[in-house]
CSV table of N, CA and C in Angstrom, one decimal:
chain,number,residue,atom,x,y,z
U,28,UNK,N,0.8,-1.2,0.0
U,28,UNK,CA,0.0,0.0,0.0
U,28,UNK,C,0.9,1.2,0.0
U,29,UNK,N,0.6,2.2,-0.8
U,29,UNK,CA,1.4,3.4,-1.0
U,29,UNK,C,1.5,4.1,0.3
U,30,UNK,N,2.7,4.4,0.8
U,30,UNK,CA,2.9,5.2,2.0
U,30,UNK,C,2.8,4.4,3.3
U,31,UNK,N,2.4,3.2,3.2
U,31,UNK,CA,2.2,2.4,4.5
U,31,UNK,C,3.2,1.2,4.6
U,32,UNK,N,4.1,1.1,3.7
U,32,UNK,CA,5.0,0.0,3.7
U,32,UNK,C,4.7,-1.0,2.6
U,33,UNK,N,5.5,-2.1,2.6
U,33,UNK,CA,5.4,-3.1,1.5
U,33,UNK,C,4.4,-4.2,1.9
U,34,UNK,N,4.0,-4.4,3.1
U,34,UNK,CA,3.2,-5.5,3.5
U,34,UNK,C,1.7,-5.1,3.3
U,35,UNK,N,0.9,-6.0,2.7
U,35,UNK,CA,-0.5,-5.7,2.4
U,35,UNK,C,-1.4,-5.8,3.7
U,36,UNK,N,-0.9,-6.3,4.8
U,36,UNK,CA,-1.7,-6.5,5.9
U,36,UNK,C,-1.6,-5.3,6.8
U,37,UNK,N,-2.7,-5.1,7.6
U,37,UNK,CA,-2.7,-3.9,8.5
U,37,UNK,C,-3.1,-4.3,9.9
U,38,UNK,N,-2.6,-3.6,10.9
U,38,UNK,CA,-3.0,-3.9,12.2
U,38,UNK,C,-4.5,-3.8,12.4
U,39,UNK,N,-5.1,-4.6,13.2
U,39,UNK,CA,-6.6,-4.5,13.4
U,39,UNK,C,-6.9,-3.3,14.2
U,40,UNK,N,-7.9,-2.5,13.7
U,40,UNK,CA,-8.3,-1.3,14.5
U,40,UNK,C,-9.0,-1.7,15.7
U,41,UNK,N,-9.1,-0.8,16.7
U,41,UNK,CA,-9.9,-1.1,17.8
U,41,UNK,C,-11.4,-1.2,17.4
U,42,UNK,N,-12.2,-2.1,18.0
U,42,UNK,CA,-13.6,-2.3,17.6
U,42,UNK,C,-14.3,-0.9,17.7
U,43,UNK,N,-15.1,-0.7,16.6
U,43,UNK,CA,-15.9,0.5,16.5
U,43,UNK,C,-15.2,1.8,16.3
U,44,UNK,N,-13.9,1.8,16.1
U,44,UNK,CA,-13.1,3.0,15.9
U,44,UNK,C,-12.5,3.2,14.6
U,45,UNK,N,-12.6,2.2,13.7
U,45,UNK,CA,-11.9,2.3,12.4
U,45,UNK,C,-12.4,3.5,11.6
U,46,UNK,N,-11.5,4.5,11.4
U,46,UNK,CA,-11.8,5.6,10.5
U,46,UNK,C,-13.0,6.5,11.0
U,47,UNK,N,-13.5,6.3,12.2
U,47,UNK,CA,-14.6,7.1,12.6
U,47,UNK,C,-14.1,8.2,13.5
U,48,UNK,N,-14.3,9.4,13.0
U,48,UNK,CA,-13.8,10.6,13.8
U,48,UNK,C,-15.0,11.1,14.7
U,49,UNK,N,-14.6,11.7,15.8
U,49,UNK,CA,-15.6,12.2,16.7
U,49,UNK,C,-15.5,13.7,16.7
U,50,UNK,N,-16.4,14.4,16.0
U,50,UNK,CA,-16.3,15.9,15.9
U,50,UNK,C,-16.4,16.6,17.3
U,51,UNK,N,-17.0,16.0,18.3
U,51,UNK,CA,-17.1,16.5,19.6
U,51,UNK,C,-15.7,16.6,20.3
U,52,UNK,N,-14.8,15.8,19.8
U,52,UNK,CA,-13.4,15.8,20.3
U,52,UNK,C,-12.5,16.6,19.4
U,53,UNK,N,-13.1,17.2,18.4
U,53,UNK,CA,-12.3,18.0,17.4
U,53,UNK,C,-11.5,17.1,16.5
U,54,UNK,N,-12.0,15.8,16.3
U,54,UNK,CA,-11.3,14.9,15.4
U,54,UNK,C,-11.7,15.1,14.0
U,55,UNK,N,-10.8,14.8,13.1
U,55,UNK,CA,-11.0,14.8,11.6
U,55,UNK,C,-10.4,13.5,11.0
U,56,UNK,N,-11.0,13.1,10.0
U,56,UNK,CA,-10.6,11.9,9.3
U,56,UNK,C,-9.9,12.2,8.0
U,57,UNK,N,-8.8,11.5,7.7
U,57,UNK,CA,-8.0,11.7,6.5
U,57,UNK,C,-7.7,10.3,5.9
U,58,UNK,N,-8.0,10.2,4.6
U,58,UNK,CA,-7.7,9.0,3.9
U,58,UNK,C,-6.3,9.0,3.4
U,59,UNK,N,-5.5,8.1,3.8
U,59,UNK,CA,-4.1,8.0,3.5
U,59,UNK,C,-3.8,6.6,3.0
U,60,UNK,N,-3.3,6.4,1.8
U,60,UNK,CA,-3.0,5.1,1.3
U,60,UNK,C,-4.1,4.1,1.3
U,61,UNK,N,-5.3,4.6,1.1
U,61,UNK,CA,-6.5,3.7,1.1
U,61,UNK,C,-7.1,3.4,2.5
U,62,UNK,N,-6.5,4.0,3.5
U,62,UNK,CA,-6.9,3.7,4.9
U,62,UNK,C,-7.4,5.0,5.5
U,63,UNK,N,-8.5,5.0,6.2
U,63,UNK,CA,-9.0,6.2,6.9
U,63,UNK,C,-8.3,6.3,8.2
U,64,UNK,N,-7.6,7.4,8.4
U,64,UNK,CA,-6.9,7.7,9.7
U,64,UNK,C,-7.6,8.9,10.4
U,65,UNK,N,-7.6,8.8,11.7
U,65,UNK,CA,-8.2,9.8,12.5
U,65,UNK,C,-7.2,10.7,13.2
U,66,UNK,N,-7.4,12.0,13.0
U,66,UNK,CA,-6.5,13.0,13.7
U,66,UNK,C,-7.2,13.6,14.9
U,67,UNK,N,-6.6,13.6,16.0
U,67,UNK,CA,-7.2,14.2,17.2
U,67,UNK,C,-6.2,15.2,17.8
U,68,UNK,N,-6.6,16.4,17.9
U,68,UNK,CA,-5.6,17.4,18.5
U,68,UNK,C,-5.7,17.4,20.0
U,69,UNK,N,-5.2,16.3,20.6
U,69,UNK,CA,-5.2,16.2,22.1
U,69,UNK,C,-4.1,17.2,22.6
U,70,UNK,N,-4.1,17.4,23.9
U,70,UNK,CA,-3.1,18.2,24.5
U,70,UNK,C,-1.7,17.7,24.2
U,71,UNK,N,-1.5,16.4,24.4
U,71,UNK,CA,-0.2,15.8,24.2
U,71,UNK,C,0.3,15.9,22.7
U,72,UNK,N,-0.7,15.7,21.8
U,72,UNK,CA,-0.4,15.9,20.4
U,72,UNK,C,0.0,17.3,20.0
U,73,UNK,N,-0.7,18.3,20.6
U,73,UNK,CA,-0.4,19.7,20.3
U,73,UNK,C,0.9,20.1,20.9
U,74,UNK,N,1.3,19.6,22.1
U,74,UNK,CA,2.6,19.9,22.7
U,74,UNK,C,3.7,19.3,21.9
U,75,UNK,N,3.5,18.1,21.4
U,75,UNK,CA,4.5,17.5,20.5
U,75,UNK,C,4.7,18.3,19.2
U,76,UNK,N,3.6,18.7,18.6
U,76,UNK,CA,3.6,19.5,17.4
U,76,UNK,C,4.3,20.8,17.6
U,77,UNK,N,4.0,21.5,18.8
U,77,UNK,CA,4.6,22.8,19.1
U,77,UNK,C,6.1,22.6,19.3
U,78,UNK,N,6.5,21.5,19.9
U,78,UNK,CA,7.9,21.3,20.1
U,78,UNK,C,8.7,21.2,18.8
U,79,UNK,N,8.0,20.7,17.8
U,79,UNK,CA,8.7,20.6,16.4
U,79,UNK,C,8.5,21.8,15.6
U,80,UNK,N,7.3,22.4,15.6
U,80,UNK,CA,6.9,23.4,14.7
U,80,UNK,C,6.9,24.9,15.2
U,81,UNK,N,7.1,25.0,16.5
U,81,UNK,CA,7.1,26.3,17.1
U,81,UNK,C,5.7,26.6,17.6
U,82,UNK,N,5.5,27.8,18.1
U,82,UNK,CA,4.2,28.2,18.8
U,82,UNK,C,3.0,28.0,17.8
U,83,UNK,N,2.0,27.4,18.4
U,83,UNK,CA,0.8,27.0,17.6
U,83,UNK,C,0.1,28.3,17.1
U,84,UNK,N,0.1,29.3,17.9
U,84,UNK,CA,-0.6,30.5,17.4
U,84,UNK,C,0.1,31.1,16.2
U,85,UNK,N,1.4,31.0,16.1
U,85,UNK,CA,2.1,31.5,15.0
U,85,UNK,C,1.8,30.6,13.8
U,86,UNK,N,1.7,29.3,14.0
U,86,UNK,CA,1.3,28.4,12.9
U,86,UNK,C,-0.1,28.7,12.4
U,87,UNK,N,-1.0,29.0,13.3
U,87,UNK,CA,-2.4,29.4,12.8
U,87,UNK,C,-2.3,30.7,12.0
U,88,UNK,N,-1.5,31.7,12.5
U,88,UNK,CA,-1.4,32.9,11.7
U,88,UNK,C,-0.8,32.7,10.3
U,89,UNK,N,0.3,31.8,10.2
U,89,UNK,CA,0.9,31.5,8.9
U,89,UNK,C,-0.2,30.9,8.0
U,90,UNK,N,-1.0,30.0,8.6
U,90,UNK,CA,-2.0,29.3,7.8
U,90,UNK,C,-3.0,30.4,7.3
U,91,UNK,N,-3.4,31.3,8.1
U,91,UNK,CA,-4.4,32.3,7.8
U,91,UNK,C,-3.9,33.2,6.7
U,92,UNK,N,-2.6,33.4,6.7
U,92,UNK,CA,-1.9,34.3,5.7
U,92,UNK,C,-1.5,33.5,4.4
U,93,UNK,N,-1.8,32.2,4.4
U,93,UNK,CA,-1.4,31.4,3.2
U,93,UNK,C,0.1,31.0,3.2
U,94,UNK,N,0.7,31.1,4.4
U,94,UNK,CA,2.2,30.9,4.4
U,94,UNK,C,2.5,29.6,5.2
U,95,UNK,N,1.6,28.7,5.4
U,95,UNK,CA,1.9,27.5,6.1
U,95,UNK,C,2.6,26.5,5.1
U,96,UNK,N,3.7,26.0,5.5
U,96,UNK,CA,4.5,25.1,4.7
U,96,UNK,C,3.9,23.7,4.7
U,97,UNK,N,4.1,23.0,3.6
U,97,UNK,CA,3.7,21.6,3.5
U,97,UNK,C,4.3,20.7,4.7
U,98,UNK,N,5.5,20.9,5.0
U,98,UNK,CA,6.1,20.2,6.1
U,98,UNK,C,5.5,20.5,7.4
U,99,UNK,N,5.0,21.7,7.6
U,99,UNK,CA,4.3,22.1,8.8
U,99,UNK,C,3.0,21.4,8.9
U,100,UNK,N,2.3,21.4,7.8
U,100,UNK,CA,1.0,20.7,7.8
U,100,UNK,C,1.1,19.2,8.1
U,101,UNK,N,2.1,18.6,7.4
U,101,UNK,CA,2.3,17.2,7.6
U,101,UNK,C,2.8,16.9,9.1
U,102,UNK,N,3.6,17.8,9.6
U,102,UNK,CA,4.0,17.6,11.0
U,102,UNK,C,2.9,17.7,12.0
U,103,UNK,N,2.0,18.7,11.8
U,103,UNK,CA,0.8,18.8,12.6
U,103,UNK,C,-0.1,17.5,12.5
U,104,UNK,N,-0.3,17.1,11.3
U,104,UNK,CA,-1.1,15.9,11.1
U,104,UNK,C,-0.5,14.7,11.8
U,105,UNK,N,0.8,14.5,11.6
U,105,UNK,CA,1.6,13.4,12.2
U,105,UNK,C,1.4,13.3,13.7
U,106,UNK,N,1.6,14.4,14.3
U,106,UNK,CA,1.5,14.4,15.8
U,106,UNK,C,0.1,14.2,16.3
U,107,UNK,N,-0.9,14.6,15.4
U,107,UNK,CA,-2.3,14.4,15.8
U,107,UNK,C,-2.9,13.1,15.5
U,108,UNK,N,-2.2,12.2,14.9
U,108,UNK,CA,-2.7,10.9,14.5
U,108,UNK,C,-3.2,10.2,15.8
U,109,UNK,N,-4.4,9.8,15.8
U,109,UNK,CA,-5.0,9.1,17.0
U,109,UNK,C,-4.3,7.7,17.2
U,110,UNK,N,-4.2,7.0,16.1
U,110,UNK,CA,-3.6,5.7,16.1
U,110,UNK,C,-2.8,5.6,14.8
U,111,UNK,N,-1.5,5.1,14.9
U,111,UNK,CA,-0.7,4.9,13.8
U,111,UNK,C,-0.6,3.5,13.4
U,112,UNK,N,-0.9,3.1,12.2
U,112,UNK,CA,-0.7,1.8,11.7
U,112,UNK,C,0.8,1.4,11.9
U,113,UNK,N,1.0,0.2,12.3
U,113,UNK,CA,2.4,-0.3,12.6
U,113,UNK,C,3.3,0.0,11.4
U,114,UNK,N,2.9,-0.2,10.2
U,114,UNK,CA,3.8,0.0,9.0
U,114,UNK,C,4.0,1.4,8.6
U,115,UNK,N,3.2,2.3,9.2
U,115,UNK,CA,3.3,3.7,8.8
U,115,UNK,C,4.5,4.5,9.3
U,116,UNK,N,5.3,5.0,8.4
U,116,UNK,CA,6.5,5.8,8.7
U,116,UNK,C,6.2,7.2,8.5
U,117,UNK,N,7.0,8.1,9.1
U,117,UNK,CA,6.8,9.5,8.9
U,117,UNK,C,7.0,9.9,7.4
U,118,UNK,N,8.0,9.4,6.8
U,118,UNK,CA,8.2,9.6,5.4
U,118,UNK,C,7.1,9.1,4.5
U,119,UNK,N,6.6,7.9,4.8
U,119,UNK,CA,5.5,7.3,4.0
U,119,UNK,C,4.3,8.1,4.2
U,120,UNK,N,4.0,8.6,5.4
U,120,UNK,CA,2.9,9.4,5.7
U,120,UNK,C,3.0,10.7,5.0
U,121,UNK,N,4.1,11.4,5.0
U,121,UNK,CA,4.3,12.6,4.3
U,121,UNK,C,4.1,12.5,2.8
U,122,UNK,N,4.6,11.4,2.2
U,122,UNK,CA,4.4,11.2,0.8
U,122,UNK,C,2.9,11.0,0.5
U,123,UNK,N,2.2,10.2,1.3
U,123,UNK,CA,0.8,9.9,1.1
U,123,UNK,C,-0.1,11.2,1.2
U,124,UNK,N,0.2,12.0,2.3
U,124,UNK,CA,-0.5,13.2,2.5
U,124,UNK,C,-0.3,14.1,1.3
U,125,UNK,N,0.9,14.3,0.8
U,125,UNK,CA,1.3,15.1,-0.3
U,125,UNK,C,0.5,14.6,-1.5
U,126,UNK,N,0.5,13.3,-1.7
U,126,UNK,CA,-0.2,12.7,-2.9
U,126,UNK,C,-1.7,13.0,-2.9
U,127,UNK,N,-2.3,13.2,-1.7
U,127,UNK,CA,-3.7,13.5,-1.7
U,127,UNK,C,-4.0,14.9,-2.3
U,128,UNK,N,-3.1,15.8,-2.2
U,128,UNK,CA,-3.3,17.1,-2.7
U,128,UNK,C,-3.9,18.1,-1.7
U,129,UNK,N,-3.7,19.4,-1.9
U,129,UNK,CA,-4.2,20.4,-1.0
U,129,UNK,C,-5.7,20.4,-0.8
U,130,UNK,N,-6.5,20.1,-1.9
U,130,UNK,CA,-7.9,20.1,-1.8
U,130,UNK,C,-8.4,19.1,-0.7
U,131,UNK,N,-7.8,17.9,-0.7
U,131,UNK,CA,-8.2,16.9,0.3
U,131,UNK,C,-7.7,17.2,1.7
U,132,UNK,N,-6.6,17.9,1.8
U,132,UNK,CA,-6.0,18.2,3.1
U,132,UNK,C,-6.6,19.4,3.8
U,133,UNK,N,-7.1,20.4,3.0
U,133,UNK,CA,-7.5,21.6,3.6
U,133,UNK,C,-8.6,21.5,4.6
U,134,UNK,N,-9.7,20.7,4.3
U,134,UNK,CA,-10.7,20.6,5.3
U,134,UNK,C,-10.2,20.0,6.7
U,135,UNK,N,-9.3,19.1,6.6
U,135,UNK,CA,-8.7,18.5,7.8
U,135,UNK,C,-7.9,19.5,8.6
U,136,UNK,N,-7.1,20.3,7.8
U,136,UNK,CA,-6.3,21.3,8.5
U,136,UNK,C,-7.2,22.3,9.1
U,137,UNK,N,-8.3,22.7,8.5
U,137,UNK,CA,-9.2,23.7,9.0
U,137,UNK,C,-9.8,23.2,10.3
U,138,UNK,N,-10.2,21.9,10.4
U,138,UNK,CA,-10.7,21.4,11.7
U,138,UNK,C,-9.6,21.5,12.8
U,139,UNK,N,-8.4,21.1,12.5
U,139,UNK,CA,-7.4,21.1,13.5
U,139,UNK,C,-7.0,22.5,14.0
U,140,UNK,N,-6.9,23.4,13.0
U,140,UNK,CA,-6.6,24.8,13.4
U,140,UNK,C,-7.8,25.4,14.2
U,141,UNK,N,-9.0,25.1,13.8
U,141,UNK,CA,-10.1,25.5,14.6
U,141,UNK,C,-10.1,25.0,16.0
U,142,UNK,N,-9.7,23.8,16.2
U,142,UNK,CA,-9.6,23.3,17.6
U,142,UNK,C,-8.5,23.9,18.4
U,143,UNK,N,-7.4,24.3,17.7
U,143,UNK,CA,-6.3,25.0,18.4
U,143,UNK,C,-6.8,26.3,18.9
U,144,UNK,N,-7.6,27.0,18.1
U,144,UNK,CA,-8.1,28.3,18.5
U,144,UNK,C,-9.2,28.2,19.5
U,145,UNK,N,-10.0,27.2,19.4
U,145,UNK,CA,-11.2,27.0,20.3
U,145,UNK,C,-10.7,26.5,21.7
U,146,UNK,N,-9.7,25.7,21.7
U,146,UNK,CA,-9.2,25.2,23.0
U,146,UNK,C,-10.0,24.1,23.6
U,147,UNK,N,-10.7,23.3,22.8
U,147,UNK,CA,-11.5,22.3,23.4
U,147,UNK,C,-10.7,21.2,24.0
């Protein structure tokens, strides 16, 4: 599977959770390599993203100004993954997200940035 490694098998998802995002938790779903992944902007995820990308409010400002870099978006998505398939690497994830195109990624980014601002 593209972006997820060479093996065609995948870890079994937790019952009732496969690809289902919970909007009440600020989650968003993203299809990567044929698999639906859920992004959750938890406190721990946002702290990890901030450690890599710098202050989150500055990231939101850059996004609002159209200056958010692709690597920043991928970094935010990576840290917000609720569950990572065993075969998923950061590089494979980056390639798969990039392959989806901006049109597919923008709604997911909008949800995450909205949660950063809302502070849920």
